[in-house]
């Protein structure tokens, strides 16, 4: 799933259960239009239906000299992209397997639900953040069993209308850290760069601004 598709996903998501989710808007044209080893979001999508995603970013990754060109190729970000908080957990090698994901998600209190993705709610039932699959179309089966594999996860929330932006960002970051440690993954920001302390501080500052 590239950054345009995720932005459209979340931009098209409004109130579900009194929180921020609404209908899923998928978009595949940007990915189909150009070959790459990794989509714009840096959560590795397969080169073909059912195929395995490459482990390294290649020229479309956000860490090399081609990062600016890759971003320019993607075109302008859609309205609402600035309102997203996104952290990717990418497998260091191979892919995350269904059973290990099921155990990790259960430990985090993630529940499968709207949009066929996983969600985390606080004790009052307020949605704090969601987890999408990196592989198109971004969904998960309800039962994460043997045979299910994905190269990366995308944790996200939207700031406008979030019930508690600061708590949501802290919960999202803590979950990303736990998933990376439990699954053997690495954290990336929404532009495919390694998530460092400066990146974390930026997410917290944006949450503070959102109130």
JSON list of C-alpha atoms in Angstrom, two decimals:
[
{"chain": "A", "resi": 1, "resn": "UNK", "atom": "CA", "xyz": [0.00, 0.00, 0.00]},
{"chain": "A", "resi": 2, "resn": "UNK", "atom": "CA", "xyz": [1.60, 3.31, -1.05]},
{"chain": "A", "resi": 3, "resn": "UNK", "atom": "CA", "xyz": [1.28, 6.66, 0.74]},
{"chain": "A", "resi": 4, "resn": "UNK", "atom": "CA", "xyz": [-1.44, 7.94, -1.62]},
{"chain": "A", "resi": 5, "resn": "UNK", "atom": "CA", "xyz": [-3.57, 4.88, -0.97]},
{"chain": "A", "resi": 6, "resn": "UNK", "atom": "CA", "xyz": [-3.11, 5.18, 2.78]},
{"chain": "A", "resi": 7, "resn": "UNK", "atom": "CA", "xyz": [-3.90, 8.88, 2.67]},
{"chain": "A", "resi": 8, "resn": "UNK", "atom": "CA", "xyz": [-7.04, 8.17, 0.68]},
{"chain": "A", "resi": 9, "resn": "UNK", "atom": "CA", "xyz": [-7.89, 5.37, 3.07]},
{"chain": "A", "resi": 10, "resn": "UNK", "atom": "CA", "xyz": [-7.74, 7.62, 6.08]},
{"chain": "A", "resi": 11, "resn": "UNK", "atom": "CA", "xyz": [-9.05, 10.72, 4.32]},
{"chain": "A", "resi": 12, "resn": "UNK", "atom": "CA", "xyz": [-12.09, 8.69, 3.38]},
{"chain": "A", "resi": 13, "resn": "UNK", "atom": "CA", "xyz": [-12.58, 7.42, 6.89]},
{"chain": "A", "resi": 14, "resn": "UNK", "atom": "CA", "xyz": [-15.01, 9.27, 9.14]},
{"chain": "A", "resi": 15, "resn": "UNK", "atom": "CA", "xyz": [-17.15, 8.40, 12.11]},
{"chain": "A", "resi": 16, "resn": "UNK", "atom": "CA", "xyz": [-17.58, 4.73, 13.04]},
{"chain": "A", "resi": 17, "resn": "UNK", "atom": "CA", "xyz": [-18.82, 4.08, 16.55]},
{"chain": "A", "resi": 18, "resn": "UNK", "atom": "CA", "xyz": [-18.55, 7.79, 17.30]},
{"chain": "A", "resi": 19, "resn": "UNK", "atom": "CA", "xyz": [-14.85, 7.97, 16.40]},
{"chain": "A", "resi": 20, "resn": "UNK", "atom": "CA", "xyz": [-13.07, 8.73, 13.09]},
{"chain": "A", "resi": 21, "resn": "UNK", "atom": "CA", "xyz": [-13.47, 5.76, 10.71]},
{"chain": "A", "resi": 22, "resn": "UNK", "atom": "CA", "xyz": [-15.57, 5.89, 7.57]},
{"chain": "A", "resi": 23, "resn": "UNK", "atom": "CA", "xyz": [-15.61, 4.06, 4.23]},
{"chain": "A", "resi": 24, "resn": "UNK", "atom": "CA", "xyz": [-12.39, 2.72, 2.71]},
{"chain": "A", "resi": 25, "resn": "UNK", "atom": "CA", "xyz": [-11.23, 4.40, -0.48]},
{"chain": "A", "resi": 26, "resn": "UNK", "atom": "CA", "xyz": [-8.65, 2.22, -2.28]},
{"chain": "A", "resi": 27, "resn": "UNK", "atom": "CA", "xyz": [-6.36, 3.41, -5.04]},
{"chain": "A", "resi": 28, "resn": "UNK", "atom": "CA", "xyz": [-4.02, 1.25, -7.17]},
{"chain": "A", "resi": 29, "resn": "UNK", "atom": "CA", "xyz": [-3.17, 3.39, -10.20]},
{"chain": "A", "resi": 30, "resn": "UNK", "atom": "CA", "xyz": [-0.07, 5.00, -8.73]},
{"chain": "A", "resi": 31, "resn": "UNK", "atom": "CA", "xyz": [1.43, 1.60, -7.91]},
{"chain": "A", "resi": 32, "resn": "UNK", "atom": "CA", "xyz": [0.55, 0.04, -11.26]},
{"chain": "A", "resi": 33, "resn": "UNK", "atom": "CA", "xyz": [1.91, 3.00, -13.25]},
{"chain": "A", "resi": 34, "resn": "UNK", "atom": "CA", "xyz": [5.56, 2.56, -12.31]},
{"chain": "A", "resi": 35, "resn": "UNK", "atom": "CA", "xyz": [7.73, -0.41, -11.37]},
{"chain": "A", "resi": 36, "resn": "UNK", "atom": "CA", "xyz": [9.45, -0.25, -8.01]},
{"chain": "A", "resi": 37, "resn": "UNK", "atom": "CA", "xyz": [10.79, -2.53, -5.35]},
{"chain": "A", "resi": 38, "resn": "UNK", "atom": "CA", "xyz": [8.86, -0.73, -2.66]},
{"chain": "A", "resi": 39, "resn": "UNK", "atom": "CA", "xyz": [5.73, 1.44, -2.79]},
{"chain": "A", "resi": 40, "resn": "UNK", "atom": "CA", "xyz": [5.65, 5.08, -1.87]},
{"chain": "A", "resi": 41, "resn": "UNK", "atom": "CA", "xyz": [4.75, 4.34, 1.74]},
{"chain": "A", "resi": 42, "resn": "UNK", "atom": "CA", "xyz": [7.78, 2.13, 2.15]},
{"chain": "A", "resi": 43, "resn": "UNK", "atom": "CA", "xyz": [5.70, -0.75, 3.30]},
{"chain": "A", "resi": 44, "resn": "UNK", "atom": "CA", "xyz": [6.71, -3.32, 0.75]},
{"chain": "A", "resi": 45, "resn": "UNK", "atom": "CA", "xyz": [3.93, -4.38, -1.57]},
{"chain": "A", "resi": 46, "resn": "UNK", "atom": "CA", "xyz": [4.30, -7.42, -3.83]},
{"chain": "A", "resi": 47, "resn": "UNK", "atom": "CA", "xyz": [5.30, -6.88, -7.46]},
{"chain": "A", "resi": 48, "resn": "UNK", "atom": "CA", "xyz": [2.35, -8.99, -8.52]},
{"chain": "A", "resi": 49, "resn": "UNK", "atom": "CA", "xyz": [-0.76, -10.45, -6.93]},
{"chain": "A", "resi": 50, "resn": "UNK", "atom": "CA", "xyz": [0.30, -12.94, -4.28]},
{"chain": "A", "resi": 51, "resn": "UNK", "atom": "CA", "xyz": [4.02, -12.30, -4.84]},
{"chain": "A", "resi": 52, "resn": "UNK", "atom": "CA", "xyz": [6.59, -11.63, -2.17]},
{"chain": "A", "resi": 53, "resn": "UNK", "atom": "CA", "xyz": [7.73, -8.09, -1.52]},
{"chain": "A", "resi": 54, "resn": "UNK", "atom": "CA", "xyz": [11.44, -7.35, -1.72]},
{"chain": "A", "resi": 55, "resn": "UNK", "atom": "CA", "xyz": [13.25, -6.91, 1.57]},
{"chain": "A", "resi": 56, "resn": "UNK", "atom": "CA", "xyz": [15.15, -3.75, 0.75]},
{"chain": "A", "resi": 57, "resn": "UNK", "atom": "CA", "xyz": [13.90, -0.40, -0.34]},
{"chain": "A", "resi": 58, "resn": "UNK", "atom": "CA", "xyz": [15.71, -0.06, -3.64]},
{"chain": "A", "resi": 59, "resn": "UNK", "atom": "CA", "xyz": [15.65, 3.24, -5.51]},
{"chain": "A", "resi": 60, "resn": "UNK", "atom": "CA", "xyz": [12.16, 4.13, -4.34]},
{"chain": "A", "resi": 61, "resn": "UNK", "atom": "CA", "xyz": [13.21, 3.97, -0.69]},
{"chain": "A", "resi": 62, "resn": "UNK", "atom": "CA", "xyz": [13.36, 7.17, 1.33]},
{"chain": "A", "resi": 63, "resn": "UNK", "atom": "CA", "xyz": [16.93, 6.74, 2.58]},
{"chain": "A", "resi": 64, "resn": "UNK", "atom": "CA", "xyz": [18.98, 7.02, -0.59]},
{"chain": "A", "resi": 65, "resn": "UNK", "atom": "CA", "xyz": [19.78, 9.72, -3.13]},
{"chain": "A", "resi": 66, "resn": "UNK", "atom": "CA", "xyz": [16.74, 8.81, -5.22]},
{"chain": "A", "resi": 67, "resn": "UNK", "atom": "CA", "xyz": [14.29, 9.57, -2.42]},
{"chain": "A", "resi": 68, "resn": "UNK", "atom": "CA", "xyz": [13.40, 13.06, -3.68]},
{"chain": "A", "resi": 69, "resn": "UNK", "atom": "CA", "xyz": [12.80, 11.80, -7.20]},
{"chain": "A", "resi": 70, "resn": "UNK", "atom": "CA", "xyz": [10.62, 9.00, -5.90]},
{"chain": "A", "resi": 71, "resn": "UNK", "atom": "CA", "xyz": [8.53, 11.48, -3.93]},
{"chain": "A", "resi": 72, "resn": "UNK", "atom": "CA", "xyz": [8.21, 13.77, -6.94]},
{"chain": "A", "resi": 73, "resn": "UNK", "atom": "CA", "xyz": [7.12, 10.82, -9.05]},
{"chain": "A", "resi": 74, "resn": "UNK", "atom": "CA", "xyz": [4.34, 10.14, -6.60]},
{"chain": "A", "resi": 75, "resn": "UNK", "atom": "CA", "xyz": [2.92, 13.58, -7.25]},
{"chain": "A", "resi": 76, "resn": "UNK", "atom": "CA", "xyz": [1.42, 15.94, -4.67]},
{"chain": "A", "resi": 77, "resn": "UNK", "atom": "CA", "xyz": [0.04, 14.38, -1.55]},
{"chain": "A", "resi": 78, "resn": "UNK", "atom": "CA", "xyz": [-3.74, 14.50, -1.29]},
{"chain": "A", "resi": 79, "resn": "UNK", "atom": "CA", "xyz": [-5.56, 16.80, 1.07]},
{"chain": "A", "resi": 80, "resn": "UNK", "atom": "CA", "xyz": [-5.54, 15.40, 4.58]},
{"chain": "A", "resi": 81, "resn": "UNK", "atom": "CA", "xyz": [-2.11, 13.72, 4.33]},
{"chain": "A", "resi": 82, "resn": "UNK", "atom": "CA", "xyz": [-0.68, 16.24, 6.81]},
{"chain": "A", "resi": 83, "resn": "UNK", "atom": "CA", "xyz": [-3.30, 15.09, 9.30]},
{"chain": "A", "resi": 84, "resn": "UNK", "atom": "CA", "xyz": [-2.01, 11.51, 9.37]},
{"chain": "A", "resi": 85, "resn": "UNK", "atom": "CA", "xyz": [0.29, 10.05, 11.98]},
{"chain": "A", "resi": 86, "resn": "UNK", "atom": "CA", "xyz": [1.93, 7.01, 10.38]},
{"chain": "A", "resi": 87, "resn": "UNK", "atom": "CA", "xyz": [4.57, 4.57, 11.60]},
{"chain": "A", "resi": 88, "resn": "UNK", "atom": "CA", "xyz": [5.60, 1.47, 9.68]},
{"chain": "A", "resi": 89, "resn": "UNK", "atom": "CA", "xyz": [6.95, -1.73, 11.20]},
{"chain": "A", "resi": 90, "resn": "UNK", "atom": "CA", "xyz": [8.92, -3.53, 8.50]},
{"chain": "A", "resi": 91, "resn": "UNK", "atom": "CA", "xyz": [10.30, -7.05, 8.70]},
{"chain": "A", "resi": 92, "resn": "UNK", "atom": "CA", "xyz": [14.09, -7.06, 8.81]},
{"chain": "A", "resi": 93, "resn": "UNK", "atom": "CA", "xyz": [14.12, -10.31, 6.87]},
{"chain": "A", "resi": 94, "resn": "UNK", "atom": "CA", "xyz": [11.38, -12.06, 4.94]},
{"chain": "A", "resi": 95, "resn": "UNK", "atom": "CA", "xyz": [7.90, -11.39, 6.26]},
{"chain": "A", "resi": 96, "resn": "UNK", "atom": "CA", "xyz": [5.80, -11.51, 9.40]},
{"chain": "A", "resi": 97, "resn": "UNK", "atom": "CA", "xyz": [3.85, -14.77, 9.74]},
{"chain": "A", "resi": 98, "resn": "UNK", "atom": "CA", "xyz": [0.17, -15.02, 10.66]},
{"chain": "A", "resi": 99, "resn": "UNK", "atom": "CA", "xyz": [0.46, -16.90, 13.97]},
{"chain": "A", "resi": 100, "resn": "UNK", "atom": "CA", "xyz": [3.17, -14.60, 15.35]},
{"chain": "A", "resi": 101, "resn": "UNK", "atom": "CA", "xyz": [1.11, -11.57, 14.32]},
{"chain": "A", "resi": 102, "resn": "UNK", "atom": "CA", "xyz": [-1.95, -13.03, 16.03]},
{"chain": "A", "resi": 103, "resn": "UNK", "atom": "CA", "xyz": [-0.06, -13.44, 19.30]},
{"chain": "A", "resi": 104, "resn": "UNK", "atom": "CA", "xyz": [1.49, -9.97, 19.09]},
{"chain": "A", "resi": 105, "resn": "UNK", "atom": "CA", "xyz": [-1.82, -8.30, 18.25]},
{"chain": "A", "resi": 106, "resn": "UNK", "atom": "CA", "xyz": [-3.55, -10.13, 21.09]},
{"chain": "A", "resi": 107, "resn": "UNK", "atom": "CA", "xyz": [-0.90, -8.94, 23.56]},
{"chain": "A", "resi": 108, "resn": "UNK", "atom": "CA", "xyz": [-1.53, -5.36, 22.42]},
{"chain": "A", "resi": 109, "resn": "UNK", "atom": "CA", "xyz": [-5.29, -5.66, 22.73]},
{"chain": "A", "resi": 110, "resn": "UNK", "atom": "CA", "xyz": [-5.84, -5.13, 19.01]},
{"chain": "A", "resi": 111, "resn": "UNK", "atom": "CA", "xyz": [-9.20, -6.23, 17.67]},
{"chain": "A", "resi": 112, "resn": "UNK", "atom": "CA", "xyz": [-10.12, -7.02, 14.07]},
{"chain": "A", "resi": 113, "resn": "UNK", "atom": "CA", "xyz": [-13.03, -4.92, 12.86]},
{"chain": "A", "resi": 114, "resn": "UNK", "atom": "CA", "xyz": [-14.08, -2.10, 10.56]},
{"chain": "A", "resi": 115, "resn": "UNK", "atom": "CA", "xyz": [-12.31, -2.06, 7.18]},
{"chain": "A", "resi": 116, "resn": "UNK", "atom": "CA", "xyz": [-10.99, -5.56, 7.95]},
{"chain": "A", "resi": 117, "resn": "UNK", "atom": "CA", "xyz": [-8.03, -4.11, 9.81]},
{"chain": "A", "resi": 118, "resn": "UNK", "atom": "CA", "xyz": [-7.07, -4.08, 13.49]},
{"chain": "A", "resi": 119, "resn": "UNK", "atom": "CA", "xyz": [-7.94, -1.35, 15.98]},
{"chain": "A", "resi": 120, "resn": "UNK", "atom": "CA", "xyz": [-6.92, -0.40, 19.50]},
{"chain": "A", "resi": 121, "resn": "UNK", "atom": "CA", "xyz": [-9.40, 1.27, 21.83]},
{"chain": "A", "resi": 122, "resn": "UNK", "atom": "CA", "xyz": [-8.95, 2.68, 25.30]},
{"chain": "A", "resi": 123, "resn": "UNK", "atom": "CA", "xyz": [-10.86, 1.60, 28.40]},
{"chain": "A", "resi": 124, "resn": "UNK", "atom": "CA", "xyz": [-13.73, 3.88, 27.41]},
{"chain": "A", "resi": 125, "resn": "UNK", "atom": "CA", "xyz": [-14.00, 2.34, 23.97]},
{"chain": "A", "resi": 126, "resn": "UNK", "atom": "CA", "xyz": [-12.46, 5.30, 22.13]},
{"chain": "A", "resi": 127, "resn": "UNK", "atom": "CA", "xyz": [-10.42, 4.42, 19.06]},
{"chain": "A", "resi": 128, "resn": "UNK", "atom": "CA", "xyz": [-6.77, 5.38, 19.56]},
{"chain": "A", "resi": 129, "resn": "UNK", "atom": "CA", "xyz": [-5.03, 3.93, 16.48]},
{"chain": "A", "resi": 130, "resn": "UNK", "atom": "CA", "xyz": [-5.38, 1.30, 13.78]},
{"chain": "A", "resi": 131, "resn": "UNK", "atom": "CA", "xyz": [-3.08, -1.21, 12.07]},
{"chain": "A", "resi": 132, "resn": "UNK", "atom": "CA", "xyz": [-3.29, -1.91, 8.33]},
{"chain": "A", "resi": 133, "resn": "UNK", "atom": "CA", "xyz": [-1.55, -4.56, 6.25]},
{"chain": "A", "resi": 134, "resn": "UNK", "atom": "CA", "xyz": [1.25, -3.37, 3.96]},
{"chain": "A", "resi": 135, "resn": "UNK", "atom": "CA", "xyz": [0.15, -5.78, 1.28]},
{"chain": "A", "resi": 136, "resn": "UNK", "atom": "CA", "xyz": [-2.65, -4.68, -1.03]},
{"chain": "A", "resi": 137, "resn": "UNK", "atom": "CA", "xyz": [-5.48, -4.04, -0.41]},
{"chain": "A", "resi": 138, "resn": "UNK", "atom": "CA", "xyz": [-4.34, -3.31, 3.13]},
{"chain": "A", "resi": 139, "resn": "UNK", "atom": "CA", "xyz": [-6.68, -5.71, 4.92]},
{"chain": "A", "resi": 140, "resn": "UNK", "atom": "CA", "xyz": [-6.22, -8.70, 7.23]},
{"chain": "A", "resi": 141, "resn": "UNK", "atom": "CA", "xyz": [-8.24, -11.91, 7.48]},
{"chain": "A", "resi": 142, "resn": "UNK", "atom": "CA", "xyz": [-10.03, -12.13, 10.81]},
{"chain": "A", "resi": 143, "resn": "UNK", "atom": "CA", "xyz": [-7.99, -15.23, 11.70]},
{"chain": "A", "resi": 144, "resn": "UNK", "atom": "CA", "xyz": [-4.25, -14.79, 11.24]},
{"chain": "A", "resi": 145, "resn": "UNK", "atom": "CA", "xyz": [-3.30, -18.38, 10.56]},
{"chain": "A", "resi": 146, "resn": "UNK", "atom": "CA", "xyz": [-0.48, -20.33, 8.91]},
{"chain": "A", "resi": 147, "resn": "UNK", "atom": "CA", "xyz": [-0.03, -19.22, 5.33]},
{"chain": "A", "resi": 148, "resn": "UNK", "atom": "CA", "xyz": [-0.73, -15.54, 6.00]},
{"chain": "A", "resi": 149, "resn": "UNK", "atom": "CA", "xyz": [2.39, -13.39, 5.52]},
{"chain": "A", "resi": 150, "resn": "UNK", "atom": "CA", "xyz": [3.06, -9.68, 5.20]},
{"chain": "A", "resi": 151, "resn": "UNK", "atom": "CA", "xyz": [6.34, -7.78, 4.81]},
{"chain": "A", "resi": 152, "resn": "UNK", "atom": "CA", "xyz": [5.24, -4.83, 6.94]},
{"chain": "A", "resi": 153, "resn": "UNK", "atom": "CA", "xyz": [2.53, -3.23, 9.05]},
{"chain": "A", "resi": 154, "resn": "UNK", "atom": "CA", "xyz": [1.25, 0.35, 8.99]},
{"chain": "A", "resi": 155, "resn": "UNK", "atom": "CA", "xyz": [0.10, 1.88, 12.27]},
{"chain": "A", "resi": 156, "resn": "UNK", "atom": "CA", "xyz": [-1.86, 5.09, 11.83]},
{"chain": "A", "resi": 157, "resn": "UNK", "atom": "CA", "xyz": [-4.29, 7.58, 13.27]},
{"chain": "A", "resi": 158, "resn": "UNK", "atom": "CA", "xyz": [-5.83, 10.85, 12.13]},
{"chain": "A", "resi": 159, "resn": "UNK", "atom": "CA", "xyz": [-5.49, 13.96, 14.26]},
{"chain": "A", "resi": 160, "resn": "UNK", "atom": "CA", "xyz": [-8.65, 15.97, 13.42]},
{"chain": "A", "resi": 161, "resn": "UNK", "atom": "CA", "xyz": [-11.42, 14.80, 15.69]},
{"chain": "A", "resi": 162, "resn": "UNK", "atom": "CA", "xyz": [-9.23, 12.27, 17.51]},
{"chain": "A", "resi": 163, "resn": "UNK", "atom": "CA", "xyz": [-10.59, 11.74, 21.04]},
{"chain": "A", "resi": 164, "resn": "UNK", "atom": "CA", "xyz": [-7.13, 12.12, 22.63]},
{"chain": "A", "resi": 165, "resn": "UNK", "atom": "CA", "xyz": [-4.35, 12.87, 20.16]},
{"chain": "A", "resi": 166, "resn": "UNK", "atom": "CA", "xyz": [-1.53, 12.79, 22.71]},
{"chain": "A", "resi": 167, "resn": "UNK", "atom": "CA", "xyz": [-2.64, 9.47, 24.17]},
{"chain": "A", "resi": 168, "resn": "UNK", "atom": "CA", "xyz": [-3.19, 8.09, 20.68]},
{"chain": "A", "resi": 169, "resn": "UNK", "atom": "CA", "xyz": [0.33, 8.96, 19.51]},
{"chain": "A", "resi": 170, "resn": "UNK", "atom": "CA", "xyz": [1.89, 7.54, 22.68]},
{"chain": "A", "resi": 171, "resn": "UNK", "atom": "CA", "xyz": [-0.12, 4.34, 22.34]},
{"chain": "A", "resi": 172, "resn": "UNK", "atom": "CA", "xyz": [0.80, 4.06, 18.66]},
{"chain": "A", "resi": 173, "resn": "UNK", "atom": "CA", "xyz": [4.52, 4.56, 19.32]},
{"chain": "A", "resi": 174, "resn": "UNK", "atom": "CA", "xyz": [4.51, 2.09, 22.22]},
{"chain": "A", "resi": 175, "resn": "UNK", "atom": "CA", "xyz": [2.72, -0.48, 20.07]},
{"chain": "A", "resi": 176, "resn": "UNK", "atom": "CA", "xyz": [5.15, 0.03, 17.20]},
{"chain": "A", "resi": 177, "resn": "UNK", "atom": "CA", "xyz": [8.10, -0.47, 19.55]},
{"chain": "A", "resi": 178, "resn": "UNK", "atom": "CA", "xyz": [6.60, -3.65, 20.99]},
{"chain": "A", "resi": 179, "resn": "UNK", "atom": "CA", "xyz": [5.76, -5.05, 17.57]},
{"chain": "A", "resi": 180, "resn": "UNK", "atom": "CA", "xyz": [9.25, -4.34, 16.27]},
{"chain": "A", "resi": 181, "resn": "UNK", "atom": "CA", "xyz": [10.84, -6.01, 19.30]},
{"chain": "A", "resi": 182, "resn": "UNK", "atom": "CA", "xyz": [8.48, -8.98, 19.29]},
{"chain": "A", "resi": 183, "resn": "UNK", "atom": "CA", "xyz": [8.52, -9.63, 15.55]},
{"chain": "A", "resi": 184, "resn": "UNK", "atom": "CA", "xyz": [12.06, -8.63, 14.67]},
{"chain": "A", "resi": 185, "resn": "UNK", "atom": "CA", "xyz": [11.11, -5.53, 12.71]},
{"chain": "A", "resi": 186, "resn": "UNK", "atom": "CA", "xyz": [12.37, -2.00, 12.21]},
{"chain": "A", "resi": 187, "resn": "UNK", "atom": "CA", "xyz": [10.47, 1.26, 12.50]},
{"chain": "A", "resi": 188, "resn": "UNK", "atom": "CA", "xyz": [10.09, 3.71, 9.63]},
{"chain": "A", "resi": 189, "resn": "UNK", "atom": "CA", "xyz": [8.34, 7.05, 9.42]},
{"chain": "A", "resi": 190, "resn": "UNK", "atom": "CA", "xyz": [5.75, 7.82, 6.78]},
{"chain": "A", "resi": 191, "resn": "UNK", "atom": "CA", "xyz": [8.47, 8.90, 4.34]},
{"chain": "A", "resi": 192, "resn": "UNK", "atom": "CA", "xyz": [10.32, 5.59, 4.68]},
{"chain": "A", "resi": 193, "resn": "UNK", "atom": "CA", "xyz": [13.13, 6.98, 6.81]},
{"chain": "A", "resi": 194, "resn": "UNK", "atom": "CA", "xyz": [14.22, 5.18, 10.00]},
{"chain": "A", "resi": 195, "resn": "UNK", "atom": "CA", "xyz": [12.13, 6.52, 12.87]},
{"chain": "A", "resi": 196, "resn": "UNK", "atom": "CA", "xyz": [14.53, 8.30, 15.24]},
{"chain": "A", "resi": 197, "resn": "UNK", "atom": "CA", "xyz": [14.03, 10.41, 18.36]},
{"chain": "A", "resi": 198, "resn": "UNK", "atom": "CA", "xyz": [13.56, 13.55, 16.27]},
{"chain": "A", "resi": 199, "resn": "UNK", "atom": "CA", "xyz": [10.81, 11.81, 14.33]},
{"chain": "A", "resi": 200, "resn": "UNK", "atom": "CA", "xyz": [9.10, 10.73, 17.54]},
{"chain": "A", "resi": 201, "resn": "UNK", "atom": "CA", "xyz": [9.32, 14.27, 18.90]},
{"chain": "A", "resi": 202, "resn": "UNK", "atom": "CA", "xyz": [7.72, 15.59, 15.73]},
{"chain": "A", "resi": 203, "resn": "UNK", "atom": "CA", "xyz": [4.78, 13.20, 16.08]},
{"chain": "A", "resi": 204, "resn": "UNK", "atom": "CA", "xyz": [4.31, 14.24, 19.70]},
{"chain": "A", "resi": 205, "resn": "UNK", "atom": "CA", "xyz": [4.46, 17.91, 18.75]},
{"chain": "A", "resi": 206, "resn": "UNK", "atom": "CA", "xyz": [1.81, 17.41, 16.09]},
{"chain": "A", "resi": 207, "resn": "UNK", "atom": "CA", "xyz": [-0.40, 15.67, 18.63]},
{"chain": "A", "resi": 208, "resn": "UNK", "atom": "CA", "xyz": [0.06, 18.55, 21.06]},
{"chain": "A", "resi": 209, "resn": "UNK", "atom": "CA", "xyz": [-0.90, 21.05, 18.36]},
{"chain": "A", "resi": 210, "resn": "UNK", "atom": "CA", "xyz": [-4.00, 19.02, 17.58]},
{"chain": "A", "resi": 211, "resn": "UNK", "atom": "CA", "xyz": [-5.02, 19.22, 21.21]}
]
